[in-house]
Short mmCIF file of N, CA and C in Angstrom, two decimals:
data_model
loop_
_atom_site.label_atom_id
_atom_site.label_comp_id
_atom_site.label_asym_id
_atom_site.label_seq_id
_atom_site.Cartn_x
_atom_site.Cartn_y
_atom_site.Cartn_z
N MET A 1 14.47 -64.91 17.95
CA MET A 1 14.29 -63.51 17.62
C MET A 1 15.04 -62.68 18.65
N LYS A 2 15.76 -61.71 18.15
CA LYS A 2 16.49 -60.83 19.07
C LYS A 2 15.53 -59.86 19.75
N LYS A 3 15.95 -59.40 20.93
CA LYS A 3 15.13 -58.45 21.67
C LYS A 3 14.90 -57.17 20.87
N SER A 4 15.93 -56.70 20.19
CA SER A 4 15.81 -55.45 19.44
C SER A 4 14.78 -55.59 18.32
N THR A 5 14.73 -56.75 17.69
CA THR A 5 13.75 -56.98 16.63
C THR A 5 12.34 -57.02 17.19
N LEU A 6 12.16 -57.67 18.33
CA LEU A 6 10.85 -57.75 18.96
C LEU A 6 10.36 -56.37 19.38
N VAL A 7 11.24 -55.59 20.00
CA VAL A 7 10.86 -54.24 20.43
C VAL A 7 10.52 -53.38 19.22
N ALA A 8 11.33 -53.48 18.16
CA ALA A 8 11.06 -52.69 16.96
C ALA A 8 9.73 -53.09 16.33
N MET A 9 9.44 -54.38 16.33
CA MET A 9 8.19 -54.86 15.75
C MET A 9 6.99 -54.36 16.55
N ILE A 10 7.07 -54.42 17.87
CA ILE A 10 5.95 -53.98 18.70
C ILE A 10 5.74 -52.47 18.57
N LEU A 11 6.83 -51.70 18.71
CA LEU A 11 6.69 -50.24 18.60
C LEU A 11 6.26 -49.83 17.19
N GLY A 12 6.76 -50.52 16.17
CA GLY A 12 6.37 -50.21 14.80
C GLY A 12 4.90 -50.48 14.56
N THR A 13 4.39 -51.56 15.12
CA THR A 13 2.97 -51.88 14.97
C THR A 13 2.11 -50.84 15.68
N ILE A 14 2.49 -50.50 16.90
CA ILE A 14 1.72 -49.50 17.65
C ILE A 14 1.74 -48.16 16.94
N GLY A 15 2.92 -47.71 16.50
CA GLY A 15 3.03 -46.44 15.79
C GLY A 15 2.27 -46.45 14.49
N GLY A 16 2.35 -47.56 13.75
CA GLY A 16 1.63 -47.66 12.47
C GLY A 16 0.13 -47.61 12.65
N VAL A 17 -0.37 -48.29 13.69
CA VAL A 17 -1.82 -48.28 13.96
C VAL A 17 -2.28 -46.88 14.34
N PHE A 18 -1.52 -46.21 15.22
CA PHE A 18 -1.89 -44.84 15.59
C PHE A 18 -1.90 -43.92 14.37
N PHE A 19 -0.86 -44.04 13.54
CA PHE A 19 -0.77 -43.18 12.36
C PHE A 19 -1.93 -43.46 11.39
N ALA A 20 -2.18 -44.74 11.11
CA ALA A 20 -3.25 -45.09 10.17
C ALA A 20 -4.62 -44.67 10.70
N LEU A 21 -4.88 -44.90 11.97
CA LEU A 21 -6.15 -44.50 12.56
C LEU A 21 -6.30 -42.98 12.53
N GLY A 22 -5.21 -42.28 12.83
CA GLY A 22 -5.26 -40.81 12.78
C GLY A 22 -5.56 -40.30 11.39
N MET A 23 -4.96 -40.91 10.38
CA MET A 23 -5.23 -40.47 9.01
C MET A 23 -6.67 -40.76 8.62
N CYS A 24 -7.21 -41.91 9.04
CA CYS A 24 -8.62 -42.20 8.77
C CYS A 24 -9.52 -41.19 9.47
N MET A 25 -9.20 -40.88 10.72
CA MET A 25 -10.01 -39.92 11.47
C MET A 25 -9.98 -38.55 10.80
N ALA A 26 -8.81 -38.17 10.30
CA ALA A 26 -8.68 -36.83 9.72
C ALA A 26 -9.28 -36.74 8.32
N LEU A 27 -9.21 -37.81 7.56
CA LEU A 27 -9.57 -37.73 6.15
C LEU A 27 -10.98 -38.22 5.83
N LEU A 28 -11.68 -38.80 6.79
CA LEU A 28 -13.05 -39.22 6.55
C LEU A 28 -14.00 -38.21 7.17
N PRO A 29 -14.62 -37.37 6.35
CA PRO A 29 -15.49 -36.33 6.91
C PRO A 29 -16.69 -36.89 7.66
N GLU A 30 -17.08 -38.13 7.36
CA GLU A 30 -18.22 -38.73 8.06
C GLU A 30 -17.94 -38.90 9.55
N TRP A 31 -16.68 -39.08 9.89
CA TRP A 31 -16.32 -39.27 11.29
C TRP A 31 -16.32 -37.96 12.06
N GLY A 32 -16.06 -36.84 11.41
CA GLY A 32 -16.05 -35.54 12.05
C GLY A 32 -14.99 -35.41 13.14
N MET A 33 -13.82 -35.98 12.91
CA MET A 33 -12.77 -35.98 13.94
C MET A 33 -11.44 -35.49 13.36
N PHE A 34 -11.46 -34.42 12.60
CA PHE A 34 -10.25 -33.96 11.92
C PHE A 34 -9.14 -33.63 12.91
N THR A 35 -9.42 -32.80 13.90
CA THR A 35 -8.39 -32.37 14.86
C THR A 35 -7.85 -33.56 15.66
N GLN A 36 -8.75 -34.41 16.14
CA GLN A 36 -8.31 -35.58 16.89
C GLN A 36 -7.49 -36.52 16.00
N GLY A 37 -7.84 -36.59 14.71
CA GLY A 37 -7.10 -37.42 13.78
C GLY A 37 -5.68 -36.92 13.56
N ILE A 38 -5.52 -35.61 13.46
CA ILE A 38 -4.18 -35.04 13.29
C ILE A 38 -3.33 -35.34 14.53
N VAL A 39 -3.92 -35.18 15.70
CA VAL A 39 -3.19 -35.47 16.95
C VAL A 39 -2.79 -36.94 16.99
N CYS A 40 -3.71 -37.83 16.67
CA CYS A 40 -3.44 -39.27 16.69
C CYS A 40 -2.36 -39.62 15.67
N GLY A 41 -2.40 -39.03 14.48
CA GLY A 41 -1.39 -39.28 13.46
C GLY A 41 -0.01 -38.81 13.89
N VAL A 42 0.05 -37.65 14.52
CA VAL A 42 1.33 -37.14 15.00
C VAL A 42 1.88 -38.03 16.12
N VAL A 43 1.01 -38.50 17.00
CA VAL A 43 1.44 -39.43 18.05
C VAL A 43 2.03 -40.69 17.41
N GLY A 44 1.40 -41.19 16.36
CA GLY A 44 1.91 -42.35 15.64
C GLY A 44 3.28 -42.10 15.04
N LEU A 45 3.46 -40.92 14.42
CA LEU A 45 4.77 -40.58 13.85
C LEU A 45 5.84 -40.47 14.93
N VAL A 46 5.50 -39.91 16.08
CA VAL A 46 6.46 -39.79 17.17
C VAL A 46 6.85 -41.18 17.68
N ILE A 47 5.87 -42.08 17.81
CA ILE A 47 6.17 -43.44 18.25
C ILE A 47 7.08 -44.13 17.24
N LEU A 48 6.83 -43.94 15.95
CA LEU A 48 7.68 -44.55 14.93
C LEU A 48 9.10 -43.98 14.96
N LEU A 49 9.23 -42.69 15.23
CA LEU A 49 10.57 -42.08 15.35
C LEU A 49 11.29 -42.64 16.57
N ILE A 50 10.58 -42.77 17.69
CA ILE A 50 11.16 -43.36 18.90
C ILE A 50 11.57 -44.81 18.61
N ASP A 51 10.74 -45.53 17.86
CA ASP A 51 11.05 -46.90 17.49
C ASP A 51 12.38 -46.97 16.74
N LEU A 52 12.58 -46.09 15.80
CA LEU A 52 13.83 -46.07 15.04
C LEU A 52 15.03 -45.80 15.94
N LEU A 53 14.89 -44.82 16.82
CA LEU A 53 15.99 -44.47 17.71
C LEU A 53 16.30 -45.60 18.70
N VAL A 54 15.25 -46.22 19.26
CA VAL A 54 15.45 -47.30 20.22
C VAL A 54 16.09 -48.50 19.53
N TRP A 55 15.62 -48.85 18.33
CA TRP A 55 16.18 -49.99 17.62
C TRP A 55 17.65 -49.78 17.30
N ARG A 56 18.00 -48.59 16.82
CA ARG A 56 19.40 -48.33 16.50
C ARG A 56 20.27 -48.39 17.75
N LYS A 57 19.76 -47.90 18.87
CA LYS A 57 20.50 -47.95 20.13
C LYS A 57 20.69 -49.40 20.58
N MET A 58 19.64 -50.22 20.48
CA MET A 58 19.74 -51.62 20.90
C MET A 58 20.67 -52.42 19.99
N GLU A 59 20.75 -52.05 18.73
CA GLU A 59 21.63 -52.75 17.79
C GLU A 59 23.07 -52.23 17.87
N GLY A 60 23.29 -51.17 18.62
CA GLY A 60 24.63 -50.61 18.76
C GLY A 60 25.10 -49.85 17.53
N LYS A 61 24.16 -49.35 16.74
CA LYS A 61 24.50 -48.62 15.53
C LYS A 61 24.66 -47.14 15.85
N ALA A 62 25.44 -46.47 15.03
CA ALA A 62 25.65 -45.03 15.20
C ALA A 62 24.37 -44.28 14.87
N PRO A 63 24.19 -43.11 15.47
CA PRO A 63 23.02 -42.30 15.13
C PRO A 63 23.02 -41.94 13.64
N ILE A 64 21.84 -41.70 13.12
CA ILE A 64 21.70 -41.36 11.71
C ILE A 64 22.31 -39.99 11.46
N LYS A 65 23.17 -39.92 10.44
CA LYS A 65 23.77 -38.64 10.07
C LYS A 65 22.92 -38.00 8.99
N VAL A 66 22.62 -36.74 9.17
CA VAL A 66 21.82 -36.02 8.19
C VAL A 66 22.76 -35.48 7.12
N THR A 67 22.71 -36.10 5.95
CA THR A 67 23.52 -35.68 4.82
C THR A 67 22.58 -35.23 3.70
N PRO A 68 23.09 -34.50 2.74
CA PRO A 68 22.23 -34.11 1.61
C PRO A 68 21.64 -35.32 0.88
N LYS A 69 22.42 -36.41 0.77
CA LYS A 69 21.90 -37.61 0.11
C LYS A 69 20.75 -38.21 0.90
N ALA A 70 20.87 -38.24 2.22
CA ALA A 70 19.80 -38.80 3.06
C ALA A 70 18.53 -37.95 2.95
N VAL A 71 18.70 -36.63 2.97
CA VAL A 71 17.55 -35.73 2.85
C VAL A 71 16.89 -35.90 1.48
N GLY A 72 17.71 -35.98 0.43
CA GLY A 72 17.17 -36.18 -0.92
C GLY A 72 16.43 -37.49 -1.05
N THR A 73 16.96 -38.53 -0.44
CA THR A 73 16.30 -39.84 -0.48
C THR A 73 14.94 -39.78 0.21
N VAL A 74 14.89 -39.13 1.35
CA VAL A 74 13.61 -39.00 2.06
C VAL A 74 12.62 -38.18 1.24
N VAL A 75 13.08 -37.11 0.63
CA VAL A 75 12.20 -36.26 -0.19
C VAL A 75 11.64 -37.06 -1.37
N VAL A 76 12.50 -37.84 -2.04
CA VAL A 76 12.05 -38.64 -3.18
C VAL A 76 11.04 -39.70 -2.70
N GLY A 77 11.31 -40.33 -1.57
CA GLY A 77 10.38 -41.33 -1.03
C GLY A 77 9.03 -40.74 -0.68
N VAL A 78 9.04 -39.60 -0.02
CA VAL A 78 7.78 -38.94 0.35
C VAL A 78 7.02 -38.50 -0.89
N LEU A 79 7.73 -37.93 -1.86
CA LEU A 79 7.09 -37.49 -3.10
C LEU A 79 6.46 -38.67 -3.84
N GLY A 80 7.18 -39.78 -3.93
CA GLY A 80 6.64 -40.96 -4.61
C GLY A 80 5.41 -41.51 -3.89
N ALA A 81 5.48 -41.58 -2.56
CA ALA A 81 4.33 -42.09 -1.80
C ALA A 81 3.12 -41.18 -1.94
N LEU A 82 3.36 -39.87 -1.93
CA LEU A 82 2.24 -38.93 -2.10
C LEU A 82 1.63 -39.03 -3.49
N LEU A 83 2.47 -39.15 -4.51
CA LEU A 83 1.93 -39.29 -5.87
C LEU A 83 1.12 -40.57 -6.01
N LEU A 84 1.62 -41.66 -5.46
CA LEU A 84 0.89 -42.92 -5.52
C LEU A 84 -0.44 -42.79 -4.78
N GLY A 85 -0.44 -42.16 -3.62
CA GLY A 85 -1.67 -41.97 -2.85
C GLY A 85 -2.66 -41.07 -3.55
N VAL A 86 -2.16 -39.99 -4.16
CA VAL A 86 -3.05 -39.09 -4.90
C VAL A 86 -3.67 -39.82 -6.08
N GLY A 87 -2.88 -40.65 -6.75
CA GLY A 87 -3.40 -41.43 -7.86
C GLY A 87 -4.51 -42.37 -7.42
N MET A 88 -4.31 -43.02 -6.26
CA MET A 88 -5.35 -43.92 -5.75
C MET A 88 -6.60 -43.13 -5.37
N CYS A 89 -6.41 -41.96 -4.77
CA CYS A 89 -7.58 -41.15 -4.39
C CYS A 89 -8.34 -40.67 -5.62
N LEU A 90 -7.60 -40.25 -6.65
CA LEU A 90 -8.28 -39.81 -7.87
C LEU A 90 -9.09 -40.94 -8.48
N SER A 91 -8.56 -42.15 -8.44
CA SER A 91 -9.26 -43.29 -9.03
C SER A 91 -10.45 -43.73 -8.19
N MET A 92 -10.26 -43.85 -6.88
CA MET A 92 -11.29 -44.47 -6.05
C MET A 92 -12.28 -43.49 -5.45
N VAL A 93 -11.83 -42.28 -5.10
CA VAL A 93 -12.71 -41.36 -4.41
C VAL A 93 -13.36 -40.37 -5.38
N PHE A 94 -12.56 -39.83 -6.28
CA PHE A 94 -13.06 -38.77 -7.15
C PHE A 94 -13.53 -39.27 -8.50
N GLY A 95 -13.40 -40.56 -8.78
CA GLY A 95 -13.93 -41.13 -10.00
C GLY A 95 -13.20 -40.71 -11.27
N ASN A 96 -12.00 -40.22 -11.15
CA ASN A 96 -11.21 -39.81 -12.32
C ASN A 96 -10.17 -40.90 -12.58
N MET A 97 -10.64 -41.98 -13.21
CA MET A 97 -9.85 -43.20 -13.33
C MET A 97 -8.57 -43.00 -14.15
N VAL A 98 -8.66 -42.39 -15.31
CA VAL A 98 -7.50 -42.28 -16.20
C VAL A 98 -6.40 -41.42 -15.56
N LEU A 99 -6.77 -40.25 -15.06
CA LEU A 99 -5.78 -39.39 -14.42
C LEU A 99 -5.20 -40.06 -13.17
N GLY A 100 -6.04 -40.76 -12.43
CA GLY A 100 -5.57 -41.45 -11.23
C GLY A 100 -4.55 -42.53 -11.56
N ILE A 101 -4.80 -43.28 -12.62
CA ILE A 101 -3.87 -44.32 -13.02
C ILE A 101 -2.55 -43.71 -13.46
N VAL A 102 -2.61 -42.62 -14.24
CA VAL A 102 -1.38 -41.97 -14.71
C VAL A 102 -0.57 -41.44 -13.53
N VAL A 103 -1.22 -40.74 -12.61
CA VAL A 103 -0.52 -40.19 -11.45
C VAL A 103 0.03 -41.32 -10.57
N GLY A 104 -0.72 -42.40 -10.40
CA GLY A 104 -0.26 -43.54 -9.62
C GLY A 104 0.97 -44.20 -10.24
N ILE A 105 0.98 -44.34 -11.56
CA ILE A 105 2.14 -44.92 -12.23
C ILE A 105 3.36 -44.02 -12.09
N VAL A 106 3.16 -42.72 -12.19
CA VAL A 106 4.28 -41.79 -11.97
C VAL A 106 4.82 -41.95 -10.55
N GLY A 107 3.93 -42.10 -9.57
CA GLY A 107 4.36 -42.32 -8.19
C GLY A 107 5.16 -43.61 -8.04
N ILE A 108 4.73 -44.67 -8.72
CA ILE A 108 5.46 -45.94 -8.66
C ILE A 108 6.84 -45.78 -9.28
N ILE A 109 6.92 -45.06 -10.39
CA ILE A 109 8.22 -44.83 -11.05
C ILE A 109 9.15 -44.04 -10.13
N VAL A 110 8.61 -43.02 -9.47
CA VAL A 110 9.43 -42.23 -8.54
C VAL A 110 9.93 -43.12 -7.39
N LEU A 111 9.06 -43.99 -6.88
CA LEU A 111 9.48 -44.90 -5.81
C LEU A 111 10.53 -45.90 -6.31
N LEU A 112 10.42 -46.34 -7.54
CA LEU A 112 11.43 -47.24 -8.10
C LEU A 112 12.77 -46.54 -8.27
N CYS A 113 12.75 -45.22 -8.43
CA CYS A 113 14.00 -44.46 -8.54
C CYS A 113 14.79 -44.49 -7.23
N LEU A 114 14.15 -44.86 -6.14
CA LEU A 114 14.85 -44.96 -4.87
C LEU A 114 15.91 -46.05 -4.88
N ILE A 115 15.68 -47.10 -5.64
CA ILE A 115 16.62 -48.22 -5.66
C ILE A 115 17.99 -47.79 -6.17
N PRO A 116 18.09 -47.20 -7.37
CA PRO A 116 19.42 -46.76 -7.79
C PRO A 116 19.95 -45.58 -6.97
N LEU A 117 19.03 -44.80 -6.40
CA LEU A 117 19.48 -43.66 -5.59
C LEU A 117 20.17 -44.14 -4.31
N THR A 118 19.63 -45.19 -3.70
CA THR A 118 20.22 -45.67 -2.44
C THR A 118 21.32 -46.70 -2.66
N LYS A 119 21.14 -47.60 -3.61
CA LYS A 119 22.11 -48.68 -3.84
C LYS A 119 23.17 -48.31 -4.87
N GLY A 120 22.85 -47.40 -5.76
CA GLY A 120 23.78 -47.04 -6.83
C GLY A 120 23.67 -47.97 -8.00
N VAL A 121 24.28 -47.57 -9.12
CA VAL A 121 24.27 -48.37 -10.33
C VAL A 121 25.70 -48.82 -10.58
N ARG A 122 25.87 -50.11 -10.85
CA ARG A 122 27.23 -50.63 -11.07
C ARG A 122 27.38 -51.10 -12.48
#
């Protein structure tokens, strides 16, 4: 295993755990830790961003260029993930199974649209 892969794996795990714990803290009212959860989630996102920058530097890759295609890809990915998450919440938390399944399927379709958006169609 290369050093860059090991470092990326460790930082990614730490950032992911912070982000997931922060979201649980913020979104579970029983815990009563909304503000602390937001802070923990943001710390996780910052660690994940640092992970990306450190990994690219260790691999000798050029910095990420912000292009309209890259921004659009990120927007589509975030939108798809949010739709999928809202669908799961509607099904599991709010008991609205049919609407949750429909919204979740729409989220999956949006996420599948990322493949031709990033790789192209030949």
